PDB file of C-alpha atoms in Angstrom:
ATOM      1  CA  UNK Q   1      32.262  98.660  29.983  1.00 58.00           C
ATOM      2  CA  UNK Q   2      32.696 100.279  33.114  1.00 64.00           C
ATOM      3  CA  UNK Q   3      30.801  99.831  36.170  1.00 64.00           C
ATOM      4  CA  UNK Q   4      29.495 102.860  37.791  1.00 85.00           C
ATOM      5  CA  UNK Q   5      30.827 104.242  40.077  1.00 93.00           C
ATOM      6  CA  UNK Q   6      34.174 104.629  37.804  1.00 94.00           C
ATOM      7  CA  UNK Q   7      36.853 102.765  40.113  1.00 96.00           C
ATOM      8  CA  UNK Q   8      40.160 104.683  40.020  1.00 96.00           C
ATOM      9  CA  UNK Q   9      43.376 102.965  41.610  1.00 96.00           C
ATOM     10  CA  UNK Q  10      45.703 105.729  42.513  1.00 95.00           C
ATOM     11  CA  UNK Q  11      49.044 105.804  44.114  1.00 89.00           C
ATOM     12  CA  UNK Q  12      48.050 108.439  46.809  1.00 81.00           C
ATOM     13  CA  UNK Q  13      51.557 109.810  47.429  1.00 74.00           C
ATOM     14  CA  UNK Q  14      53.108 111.144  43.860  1.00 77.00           C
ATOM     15  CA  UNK Q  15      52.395 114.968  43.584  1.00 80.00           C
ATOM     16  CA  UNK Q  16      50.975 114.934  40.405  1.00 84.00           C
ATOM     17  CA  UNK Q  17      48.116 112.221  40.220  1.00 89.00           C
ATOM     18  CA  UNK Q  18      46.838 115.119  43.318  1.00 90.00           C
ATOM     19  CA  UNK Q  19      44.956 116.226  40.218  1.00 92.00           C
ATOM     20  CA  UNK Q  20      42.185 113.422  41.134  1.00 94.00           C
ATOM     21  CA  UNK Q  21      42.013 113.860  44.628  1.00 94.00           C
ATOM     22  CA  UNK Q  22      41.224 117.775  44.051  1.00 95.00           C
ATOM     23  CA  UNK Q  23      38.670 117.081  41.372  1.00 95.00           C
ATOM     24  CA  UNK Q  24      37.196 114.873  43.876  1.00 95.00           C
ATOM     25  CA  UNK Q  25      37.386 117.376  46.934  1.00 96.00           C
ATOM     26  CA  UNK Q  26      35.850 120.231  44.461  1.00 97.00           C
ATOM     27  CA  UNK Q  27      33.232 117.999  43.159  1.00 96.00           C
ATOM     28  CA  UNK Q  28      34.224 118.130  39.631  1.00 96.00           C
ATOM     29  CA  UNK Q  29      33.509 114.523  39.250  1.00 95.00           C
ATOM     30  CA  UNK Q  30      29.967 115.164  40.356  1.00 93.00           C
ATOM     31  CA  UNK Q  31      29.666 118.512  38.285  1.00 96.00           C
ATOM     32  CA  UNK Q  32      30.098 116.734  35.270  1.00 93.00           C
ATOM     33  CA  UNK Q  33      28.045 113.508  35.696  1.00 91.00           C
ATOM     34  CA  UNK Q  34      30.552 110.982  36.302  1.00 92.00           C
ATOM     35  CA  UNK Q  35      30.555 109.033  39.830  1.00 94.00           C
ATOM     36  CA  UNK Q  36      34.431 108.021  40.935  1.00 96.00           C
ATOM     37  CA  UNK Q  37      35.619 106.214  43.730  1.00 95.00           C
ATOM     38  CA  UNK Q  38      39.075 106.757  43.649  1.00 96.00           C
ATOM     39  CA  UNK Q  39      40.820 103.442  45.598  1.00 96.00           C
ATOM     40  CA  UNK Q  40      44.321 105.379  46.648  1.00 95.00           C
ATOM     41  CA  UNK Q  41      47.357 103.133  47.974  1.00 91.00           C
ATOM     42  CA  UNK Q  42      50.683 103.942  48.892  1.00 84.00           C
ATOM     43  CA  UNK Q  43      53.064 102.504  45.926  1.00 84.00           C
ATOM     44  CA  UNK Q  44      53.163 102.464  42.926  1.00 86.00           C
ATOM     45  CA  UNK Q  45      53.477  98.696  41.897  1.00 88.00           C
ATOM     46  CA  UNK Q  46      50.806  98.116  44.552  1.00 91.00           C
ATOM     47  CA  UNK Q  47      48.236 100.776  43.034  1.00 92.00           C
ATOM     48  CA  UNK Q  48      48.461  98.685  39.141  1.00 93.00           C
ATOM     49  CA  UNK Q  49      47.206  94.997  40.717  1.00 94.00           C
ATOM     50  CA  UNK Q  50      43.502  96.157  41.200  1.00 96.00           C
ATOM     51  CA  UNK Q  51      43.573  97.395  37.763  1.00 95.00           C
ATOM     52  CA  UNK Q  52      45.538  94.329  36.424  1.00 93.00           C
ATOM     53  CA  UNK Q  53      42.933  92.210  38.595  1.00 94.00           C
ATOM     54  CA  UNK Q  54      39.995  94.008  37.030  1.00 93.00           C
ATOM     55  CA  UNK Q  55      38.692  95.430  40.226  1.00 95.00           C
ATOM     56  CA  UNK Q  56      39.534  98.629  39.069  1.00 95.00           C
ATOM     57  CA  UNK Q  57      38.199 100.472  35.838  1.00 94.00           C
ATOM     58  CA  UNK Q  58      41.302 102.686  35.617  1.00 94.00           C
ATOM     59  CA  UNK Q  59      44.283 103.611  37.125  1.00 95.00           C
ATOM     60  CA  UNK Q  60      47.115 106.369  36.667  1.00 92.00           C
ATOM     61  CA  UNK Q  61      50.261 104.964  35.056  1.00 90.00           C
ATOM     62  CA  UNK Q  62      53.488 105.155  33.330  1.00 87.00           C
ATOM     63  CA  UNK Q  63      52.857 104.963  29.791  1.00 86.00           C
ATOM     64  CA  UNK Q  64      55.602 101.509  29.487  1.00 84.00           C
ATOM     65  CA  UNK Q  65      53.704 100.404  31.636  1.00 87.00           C
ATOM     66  CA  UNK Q  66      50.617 100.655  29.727  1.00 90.00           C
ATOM     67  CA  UNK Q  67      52.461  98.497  26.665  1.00 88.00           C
ATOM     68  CA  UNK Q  68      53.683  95.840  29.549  1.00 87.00           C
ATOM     69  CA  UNK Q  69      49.888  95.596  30.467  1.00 90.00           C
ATOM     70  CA  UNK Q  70      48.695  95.225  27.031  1.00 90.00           C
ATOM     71  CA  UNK Q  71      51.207  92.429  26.079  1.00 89.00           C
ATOM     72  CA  UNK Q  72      49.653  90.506  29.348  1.00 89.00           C
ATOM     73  CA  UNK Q  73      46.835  90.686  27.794  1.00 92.00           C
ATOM     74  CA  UNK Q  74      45.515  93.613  29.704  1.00 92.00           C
ATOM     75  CA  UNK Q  75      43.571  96.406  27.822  1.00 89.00           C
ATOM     76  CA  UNK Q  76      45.187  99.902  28.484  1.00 90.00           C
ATOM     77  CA  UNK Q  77      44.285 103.220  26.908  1.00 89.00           C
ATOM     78  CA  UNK Q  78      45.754 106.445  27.883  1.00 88.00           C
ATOM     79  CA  UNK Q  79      43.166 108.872  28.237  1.00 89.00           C
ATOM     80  CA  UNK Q  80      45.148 112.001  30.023  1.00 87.00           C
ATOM     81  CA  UNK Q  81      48.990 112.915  30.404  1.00 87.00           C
ATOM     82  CA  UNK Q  82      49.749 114.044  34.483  1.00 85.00           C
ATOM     83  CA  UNK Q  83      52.972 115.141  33.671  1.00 79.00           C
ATOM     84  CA  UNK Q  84      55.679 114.193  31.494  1.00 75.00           C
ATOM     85  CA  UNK Q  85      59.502 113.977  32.618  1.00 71.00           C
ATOM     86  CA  UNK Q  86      62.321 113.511  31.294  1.00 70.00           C
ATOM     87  CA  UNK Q  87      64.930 113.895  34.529  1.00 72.00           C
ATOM     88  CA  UNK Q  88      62.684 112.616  37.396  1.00 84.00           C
ATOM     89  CA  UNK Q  89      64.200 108.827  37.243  1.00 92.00           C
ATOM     90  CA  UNK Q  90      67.858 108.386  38.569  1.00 96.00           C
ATOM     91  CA  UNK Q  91      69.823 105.356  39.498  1.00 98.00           C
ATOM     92  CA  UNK Q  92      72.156 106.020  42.605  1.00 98.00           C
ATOM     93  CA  UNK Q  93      74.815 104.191  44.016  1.00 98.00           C
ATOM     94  CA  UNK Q  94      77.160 104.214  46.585  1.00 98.00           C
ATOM     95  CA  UNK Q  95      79.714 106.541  47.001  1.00 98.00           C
ATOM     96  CA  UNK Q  96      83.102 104.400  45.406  1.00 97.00           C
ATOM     97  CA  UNK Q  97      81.006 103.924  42.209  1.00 98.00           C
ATOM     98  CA  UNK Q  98      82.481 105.561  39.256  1.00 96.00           C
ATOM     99  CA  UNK Q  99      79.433 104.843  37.197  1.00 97.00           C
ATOM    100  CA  UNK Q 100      76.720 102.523  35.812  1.00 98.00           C
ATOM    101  CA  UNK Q 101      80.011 100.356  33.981  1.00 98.00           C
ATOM    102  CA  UNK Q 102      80.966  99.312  37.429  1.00 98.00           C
ATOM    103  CA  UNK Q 103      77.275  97.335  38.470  1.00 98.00           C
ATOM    104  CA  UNK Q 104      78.637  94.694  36.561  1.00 98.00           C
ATOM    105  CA  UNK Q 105      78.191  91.845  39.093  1.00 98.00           C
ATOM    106  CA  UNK Q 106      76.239  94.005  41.684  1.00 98.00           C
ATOM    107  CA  UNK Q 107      73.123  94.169  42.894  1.00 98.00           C
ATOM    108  CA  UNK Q 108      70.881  96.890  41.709  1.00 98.00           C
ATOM    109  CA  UNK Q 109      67.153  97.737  42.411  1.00 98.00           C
ATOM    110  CA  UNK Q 110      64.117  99.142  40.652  1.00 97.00           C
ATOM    111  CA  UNK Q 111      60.371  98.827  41.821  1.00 93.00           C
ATOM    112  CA  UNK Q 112      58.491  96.103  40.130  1.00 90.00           C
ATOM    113  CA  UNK Q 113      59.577  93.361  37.462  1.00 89.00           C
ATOM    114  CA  UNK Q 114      58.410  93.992  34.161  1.00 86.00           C
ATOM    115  CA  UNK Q 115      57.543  97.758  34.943  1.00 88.00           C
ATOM    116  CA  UNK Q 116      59.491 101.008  33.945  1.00 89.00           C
ATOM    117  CA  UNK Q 117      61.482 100.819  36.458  1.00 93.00           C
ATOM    118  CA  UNK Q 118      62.732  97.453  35.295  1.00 94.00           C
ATOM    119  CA  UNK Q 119      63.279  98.258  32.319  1.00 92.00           C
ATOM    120  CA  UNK Q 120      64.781 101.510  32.895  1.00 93.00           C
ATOM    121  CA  UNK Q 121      67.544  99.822  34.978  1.00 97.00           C
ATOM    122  CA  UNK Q 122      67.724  97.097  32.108  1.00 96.00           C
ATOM    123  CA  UNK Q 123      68.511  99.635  29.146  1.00 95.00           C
ATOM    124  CA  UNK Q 124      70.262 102.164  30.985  1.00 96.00           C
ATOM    125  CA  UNK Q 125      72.828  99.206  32.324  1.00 98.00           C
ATOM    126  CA  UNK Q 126      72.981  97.785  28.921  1.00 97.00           C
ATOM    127  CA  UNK Q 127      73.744 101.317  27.108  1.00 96.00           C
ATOM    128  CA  UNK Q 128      77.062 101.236  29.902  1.00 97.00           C
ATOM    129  CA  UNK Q 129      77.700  97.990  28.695  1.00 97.00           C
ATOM    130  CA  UNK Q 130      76.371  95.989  31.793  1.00 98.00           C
ATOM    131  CA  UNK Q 131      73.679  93.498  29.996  1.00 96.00           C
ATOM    132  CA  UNK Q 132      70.724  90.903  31.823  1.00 91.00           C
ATOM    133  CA  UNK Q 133      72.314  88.828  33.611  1.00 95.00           C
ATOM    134  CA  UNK Q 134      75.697  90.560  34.642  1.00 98.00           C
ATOM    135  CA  UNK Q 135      73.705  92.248  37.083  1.00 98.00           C
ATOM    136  CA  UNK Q 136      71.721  91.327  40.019  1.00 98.00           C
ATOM    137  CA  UNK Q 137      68.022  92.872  40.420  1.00 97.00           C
ATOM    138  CA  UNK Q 138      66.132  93.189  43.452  1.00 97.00           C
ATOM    139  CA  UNK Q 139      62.498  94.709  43.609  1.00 96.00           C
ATOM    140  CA  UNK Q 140      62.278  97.025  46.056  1.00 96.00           C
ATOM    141  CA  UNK Q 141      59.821 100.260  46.752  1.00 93.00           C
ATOM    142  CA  UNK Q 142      61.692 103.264  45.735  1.00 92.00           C
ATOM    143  CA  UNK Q 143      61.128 104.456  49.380  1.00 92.00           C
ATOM    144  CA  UNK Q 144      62.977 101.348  50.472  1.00 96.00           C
ATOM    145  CA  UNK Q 145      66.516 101.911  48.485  1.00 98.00           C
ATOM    146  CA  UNK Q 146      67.926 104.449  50.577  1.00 98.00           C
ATOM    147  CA  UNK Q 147      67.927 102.246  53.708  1.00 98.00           C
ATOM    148  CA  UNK Q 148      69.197  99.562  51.296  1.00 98.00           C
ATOM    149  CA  UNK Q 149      71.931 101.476  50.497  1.00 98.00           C
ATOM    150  CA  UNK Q 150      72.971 102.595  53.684  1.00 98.00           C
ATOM    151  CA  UNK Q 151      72.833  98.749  54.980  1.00 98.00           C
ATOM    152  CA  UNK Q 152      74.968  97.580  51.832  1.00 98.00           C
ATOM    153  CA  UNK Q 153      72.172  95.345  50.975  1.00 98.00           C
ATOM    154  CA  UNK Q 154      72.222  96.858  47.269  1.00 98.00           C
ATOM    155  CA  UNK Q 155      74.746  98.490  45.301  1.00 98.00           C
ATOM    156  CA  UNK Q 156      72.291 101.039  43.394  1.00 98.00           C
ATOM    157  CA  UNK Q 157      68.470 101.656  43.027  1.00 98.00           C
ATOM    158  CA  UNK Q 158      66.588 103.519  40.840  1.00 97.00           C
ATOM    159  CA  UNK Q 159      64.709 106.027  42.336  1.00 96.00           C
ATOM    160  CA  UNK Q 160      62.137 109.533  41.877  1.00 91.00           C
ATOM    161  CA  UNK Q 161      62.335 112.300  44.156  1.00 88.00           C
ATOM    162  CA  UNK Q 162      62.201 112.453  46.840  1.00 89.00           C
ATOM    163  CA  UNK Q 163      64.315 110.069  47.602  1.00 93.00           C
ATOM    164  CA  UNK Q 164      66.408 111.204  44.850  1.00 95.00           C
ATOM    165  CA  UNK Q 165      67.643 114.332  47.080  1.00 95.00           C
ATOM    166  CA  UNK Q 166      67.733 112.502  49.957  1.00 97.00           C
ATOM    167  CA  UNK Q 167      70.018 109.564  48.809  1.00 98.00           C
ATOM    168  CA  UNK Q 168      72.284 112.634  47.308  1.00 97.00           C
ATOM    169  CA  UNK Q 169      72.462 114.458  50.223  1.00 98.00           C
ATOM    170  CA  UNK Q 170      73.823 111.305  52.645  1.00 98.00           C
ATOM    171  CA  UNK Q 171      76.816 111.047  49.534  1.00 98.00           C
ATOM    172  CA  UNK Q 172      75.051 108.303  47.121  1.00 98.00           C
ATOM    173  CA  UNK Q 173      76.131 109.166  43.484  1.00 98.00           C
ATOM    174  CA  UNK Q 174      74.028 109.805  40.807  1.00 97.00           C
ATOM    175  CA  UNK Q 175      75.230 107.315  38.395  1.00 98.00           C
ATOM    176  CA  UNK Q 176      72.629 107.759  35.520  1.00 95.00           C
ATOM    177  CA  UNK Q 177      69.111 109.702  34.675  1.00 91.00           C
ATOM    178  CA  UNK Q 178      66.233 109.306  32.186  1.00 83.00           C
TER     179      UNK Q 178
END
């Protein structure tokens, strides 16, 4: 069972997990009886290890990611939908790709092994043909491709807005969505 107060690990800079923080700031935590201490961190990836680590009760996640941490052995339960999207994830690429075909052999990002993002990358490489291991992956923060990019480090990243928009507006591609 829990412990009380409810520890919530929360990725304190994606729009719509704001939910918590404004429960919190209108007591609506405390209105209802239940004591939260919401434990926000920048990332993503970074916000799942207290959970994973059990010093966290909960924490806000995709729901893949919820099946990845209950093959480890991890009990997940979704218990609220923030949002739902079906455009928000987007691999760019730099600006002489013609599209996801041509990774074969390059070096593409996502944040976190054996997360959404990985897998994302993984199936929508394999539906352009590019399979595991023609590819190379890196793990990097989806705030971190852009730079990437721009230093030829990578050849594409997946990546959310905003970085999305920005990587667009410098002349990266938009090579495929999910």
């Amino acid at each position: 069972p829990p412990s009380l107060p409810l520890k919530i690990s929360i990725q304190s800079v994606w729009p719509t997990y704001g939910i918590a923080f404004i429960a919190q700031d209108k007591g609506l935590f405390a209105k209802y009886g239940v004591q939260v201490t919401l434990m926000p961190v920048t990332g993503y990836v970074e916000s799942l290890k207290p959970y994973r680590e059990g010093k966290a009760d909960a924490t806000f996640m995709v729901f893949a990611d919820a099946i990845m941490f209950e093959a480890e052995g991890v009990p997940s339960r979704a218990v609220y939908a923030t949002e739902y999207s079906d455009t928000g994830d987007m691999i760019v690429g730099q600006p002489t790709l013609n599209g996801l075909s041509d990774l074969k052999g390059k070096k593409v990002s996502f944040e976190g092994f054996n997360t959404f993002s990985h897998l994302l990358v993984q199936k929508l490489l394999e539906k352009a043909g590019v399979r595991e291991g023609e590819f190379e992956g890196a793990n990097l923060p989806f705030a971190d491709v852009l730079a990437n990019l721009e230093a030829g480090k990578i050849a594409a990243g997946h990546v959310v807005e905003p970085h999305i928009s920005q990587a667009l507006a410098k002349g990266y591609k938009a090579l495929g969505k999910a």
